[in-house]
Each structure stands twice: as structure tokens, then as C-alpha cells.
Amino acid sequence: MRGIRGATTLAADEKDAVFASVRELLSEILRQNKLSTEQIGAAIFSATEDITAAFPAAAARSLPGWDLVPLFDTRQMAVNESLKRCVRVLLLVDLDLPQAKIHHVYLHGANKLRPDLAAD
């Protein structure tokens, strides 16, 4: 079991923006790590408090193959000067790779969270 992290930011707090951003993030994580949803044990999403238009898990559930993946949404801690309109995800994946071979994905403004990993 390995954990794969990812995050993205939204242009606006709108349902379409939440769905498009989460779909893009998950698709990119799967692509970069050559994964299928069959390998995902669970997905844990967090959203900053300024995201109220939609649940990130609902966006994931709308993607093909995600209907059986256990999904969970939570609220990201409100920390002064933290990134706004940010969705983060932790995928728990059945994967036999060393940590160094895993590609964590940080898109748009979220690349500021882990610039050391966002370069991929």
C-alpha cells in the first residue's frame, strides 16, 4: 500500500470548477502513476473553507470507474495566509513501487505547496 498525494486550486467556487479541477487532478495522478481505479483502496479529499459549491468526492464519483472506490471529504484546517480554494487528495493505492518512484501531482496554484514534487 502506498499513499499518493495531489492538490489543485480552483479559479472560482462554482460546482463546474470543483468538478473540472478534481477530474483533472485525479486523471493526472492516474496517468502519471499508470494506475487504474481497481488499485485504489480509498481516496481522502480535503477542501479549504472557501469551497462550498460541491463536494470533491462527488466530482470523483462522476468519473468512470470511481463508483466503487471509497471516498471521503473533510475540511482543510483554516490557517492564516494559506492557499485559497484548494482541494487536496490522498489516494491509498495497492502499488508495489518504492516511494521514490511515485508521482505526486500538484496543479495550478497548488504547485506552491510542494515545489519539490510539483516539477514532475
JSON list of C-alpha atoms in Angstrom, two decimals, residues 24-100:
[
{"chain": "A", "resi": 24, "resn": "GLU", "atom": "CA", "xyz": [-8.24, 16.91, -13.97]},
{"chain": "A", "resi": 25, "resn": "LEU", "atom": "CA", "xyz": [-6.27, 16.17, -10.79]},
{"chain": "A", "resi": 26, "resn": "LEU", "atom": "CA", "xyz": [-7.38, 12.55, -10.48]},
{"chain": "A", "resi": 27, "resn": "SER", "atom": "CA", "xyz": [-6.87, 11.87, -14.19]},
{"chain": "A", "resi": 28, "resn": "GLU", "atom": "CA", "xyz": [-3.35, 13.25, -13.99]},
{"chain": "A", "resi": 29, "resn": "ILE", "atom": "CA", "xyz": [-2.49, 11.19, -10.89]},
{"chain": "A", "resi": 30, "resn": "LEU", "atom": "CA", "xyz": [-3.73, 8.02, -12.61]},
{"chain": "A", "resi": 31, "resn": "ARG", "atom": "CA", "xyz": [-1.88, 8.86, -15.83]},
{"chain": "A", "resi": 32, "resn": "GLN", "atom": "CA", "xyz": [1.45, 9.73, -14.22]},
{"chain": "A", "resi": 33, "resn": "ASN", "atom": "CA", "xyz": [1.40, 6.64, -11.99]},
{"chain": "A", "resi": 34, "resn": "LYS", "atom": "CA", "xyz": [-0.06, 4.29, -14.61]},
{"chain": "A", "resi": 35, "resn": "LEU", "atom": "CA", "xyz": [-2.91, 3.34, -12.26]},
{"chain": "A", "resi": 36, "resn": "SER", "atom": "CA", "xyz": [-6.41, 2.03, -12.61]},
{"chain": "A", "resi": 37, "resn": "THR", "atom": "CA", "xyz": [-9.19, 2.68, -10.13]},
{"chain": "A", "resi": 38, "resn": "GLU", "atom": "CA", "xyz": [-9.09, -1.04, -9.25]},
{"chain": "A", "resi": 39, "resn": "GLN", "atom": "CA", "xyz": [-5.82, -0.33, -7.42]},
{"chain": "A", "resi": 40, "resn": "ILE", "atom": "CA", "xyz": [-7.25, 2.46, -5.25]},
{"chain": "A", "resi": 41, "resn": "GLY", "atom": "CA", "xyz": [-8.23, 1.38, -1.74]},
{"chain": "A", "resi": 42, "resn": "ALA", "atom": "CA", "xyz": [-9.63, 4.78, -0.76]},
{"chain": "A", "resi": 43, "resn": "ALA", "atom": "CA", "xyz": [-9.46, 8.48, -1.58]},
{"chain": "A", "resi": 44, "resn": "ILE", "atom": "CA", "xyz": [-9.48, 11.17, 1.10]},
{"chain": "A", "resi": 45, "resn": "PHE", "atom": "CA", "xyz": [-10.21, 14.71, -0.05]},
{"chain": "A", "resi": 46, "resn": "SER", "atom": "CA", "xyz": [-9.87, 17.97, 1.84]},
{"chain": "A", "resi": 47, "resn": "ALA", "atom": "CA", "xyz": [-11.13, 21.35, 0.71]},
{"chain": "A", "resi": 48, "resn": "THR", "atom": "CA", "xyz": [-10.40, 24.78, 2.10]},
{"chain": "A", "resi": 49, "resn": "GLU", "atom": "CA", "xyz": [-13.27, 26.51, 3.85]},
{"chain": "A", "resi": 50, "resn": "ASP", "atom": "CA", "xyz": [-13.88, 28.82, 0.87]},
{"chain": "A", "resi": 51, "resn": "ILE", "atom": "CA", "xyz": [-15.07, 25.87, -1.25]},
{"chain": "A", "resi": 52, "resn": "THR", "atom": "CA", "xyz": [-18.80, 25.38, -0.69]},
{"chain": "A", "resi": 53, "resn": "ALA", "atom": "CA", "xyz": [-20.22, 24.77, -4.18]},
{"chain": "A", "resi": 54, "resn": "ALA", "atom": "CA", "xyz": [-19.66, 20.98, -4.34]},
{"chain": "A", "resi": 55, "resn": "PHE", "atom": "CA", "xyz": [-18.03, 18.05, -2.62]},
{"chain": "A", "resi": 56, "resn": "PRO", "atom": "CA", "xyz": [-14.74, 16.93, -4.23]},
{"chain": "A", "resi": 57, "resn": "ALA", "atom": "CA", "xyz": [-15.82, 13.30, -3.70]},
{"chain": "A", "resi": 58, "resn": "ALA", "atom": "CA", "xyz": [-18.95, 13.95, -5.79]},
{"chain": "A", "resi": 59, "resn": "ALA", "atom": "CA", "xyz": [-16.68, 15.08, -8.62]},
{"chain": "A", "resi": 60, "resn": "ALA", "atom": "CA", "xyz": [-14.61, 11.90, -8.29]},
{"chain": "A", "resi": 61, "resn": "ARG", "atom": "CA", "xyz": [-17.74, 9.75, -8.18]},
{"chain": "A", "resi": 62, "resn": "SER", "atom": "CA", "xyz": [-18.80, 11.22, -11.54]},
{"chain": "A", "resi": 63, "resn": "LEU", "atom": "CA", "xyz": [-15.71, 9.77, -13.25]},
{"chain": "A", "resi": 64, "resn": "PRO", "atom": "CA", "xyz": [-15.84, 6.35, -14.93]},
{"chain": "A", "resi": 65, "resn": "GLY", "atom": "CA", "xyz": [-14.53, 3.59, -12.66]},
{"chain": "A", "resi": 66, "resn": "TRP", "atom": "CA", "xyz": [-14.79, 5.58, -9.41]},
{"chain": "A", "resi": 67, "resn": "ASP", "atom": "CA", "xyz": [-18.22, 4.26, -8.40]},
{"chain": "A", "resi": 68, "resn": "LEU", "atom": "CA", "xyz": [-16.79, 1.55, -6.11]},
{"chain": "A", "resi": 69, "resn": "VAL", "atom": "CA", "xyz": [-13.81, 3.49, -4.69]},
{"chain": "A", "resi": 70, "resn": "PRO", "atom": "CA", "xyz": [-14.43, 4.52, -1.05]},
{"chain": "A", "resi": 71, "resn": "LEU", "atom": "CA", "xyz": [-14.33, 8.33, -0.94]},
{"chain": "A", "resi": 72, "resn": "PHE", "atom": "CA", "xyz": [-14.22, 10.74, 1.99]},
{"chain": "A", "resi": 73, "resn": "ASP", "atom": "CA", "xyz": [-14.42, 14.54, 2.18]},
{"chain": "A", "resi": 74, "resn": "THR", "atom": "CA", "xyz": [-13.10, 16.66, 5.02]},
{"chain": "A", "resi": 75, "resn": "ARG", "atom": "CA", "xyz": [-12.42, 20.33, 5.70]},
{"chain": "A", "resi": 76, "resn": "GLN", "atom": "CA", "xyz": [-8.84, 21.57, 5.46]},
{"chain": "A", "resi": 77, "resn": "MET", "atom": "CA", "xyz": [-7.61, 23.46, 8.52]},
{"chain": "A", "resi": 78, "resn": "ALA", "atom": "CA", "xyz": [-8.05, 27.24, 8.26]},
{"chain": "A", "resi": 79, "resn": "VAL", "atom": "CA", "xyz": [-4.52, 28.58, 8.68]},
{"chain": "A", "resi": 80, "resn": "ASN", "atom": "CA", "xyz": [-3.65, 32.25, 8.22]},
{"chain": "A", "resi": 81, "resn": "GLU", "atom": "CA", "xyz": [-2.27, 33.05, 4.77]},
{"chain": "A", "resi": 82, "resn": "SER", "atom": "CA", "xyz": [-2.81, 29.51, 3.49]},
{"chain": "A", "resi": 83, "resn": "LEU", "atom": "CA", "xyz": [-3.65, 28.72, -0.12]},
{"chain": "A", "resi": 84, "resn": "LYS", "atom": "CA", "xyz": [-7.20, 29.67, -1.12]},
{"chain": "A", "resi": 85, "resn": "ARG", "atom": "CA", "xyz": [-9.73, 27.49, -3.00]},
{"chain": "A", "resi": 86, "resn": "CYS", "atom": "CA", "xyz": [-7.54, 24.41, -2.70]},
{"chain": "A", "resi": 87, "resn": "VAL", "atom": "CA", "xyz": [-8.57, 20.76, -2.96]},
{"chain": "A", "resi": 88, "resn": "ARG", "atom": "CA", "xyz": [-6.13, 18.14, -1.72]},
{"chain": "A", "resi": 89, "resn": "VAL", "atom": "CA", "xyz": [-6.32, 14.38, -2.11]},
{"chain": "A", "resi": 90, "resn": "LEU", "atom": "CA", "xyz": [-4.59, 11.39, -0.57]},
{"chain": "A", "resi": 91, "resn": "LEU", "atom": "CA", "xyz": [-5.03, 8.17, -2.52]},
{"chain": "A", "resi": 92, "resn": "LEU", "atom": "CA", "xyz": [-4.31, 4.90, -0.73]},
{"chain": "A", "resi": 93, "resn": "VAL", "atom": "CA", "xyz": [-3.15, 2.63, -3.51]},
{"chain": "A", "resi": 94, "resn": "ASP", "atom": "CA", "xyz": [-2.25, -1.03, -3.89]},
{"chain": "A", "resi": 95, "resn": "LEU", "atom": "CA", "xyz": [1.09, -0.45, -5.57]},
{"chain": "A", "resi": 96, "resn": "ASP", "atom": "CA", "xyz": [4.40, -2.26, -5.39]},
{"chain": "A", "resi": 97, "resn": "LEU", "atom": "CA", "xyz": [6.74, 0.66, -6.04]},
{"chain": "A", "resi": 98, "resn": "PRO", "atom": "CA", "xyz": [9.26, 2.36, -3.80]},
{"chain": "A", "resi": 99, "resn": "GLN", "atom": "CA", "xyz": [8.21, 5.81, -2.54]},
{"chain": "A", "resi": 100, "resn": "ALA", "atom": "CA", "xyz": [10.80, 7.46, -4.78]}
]
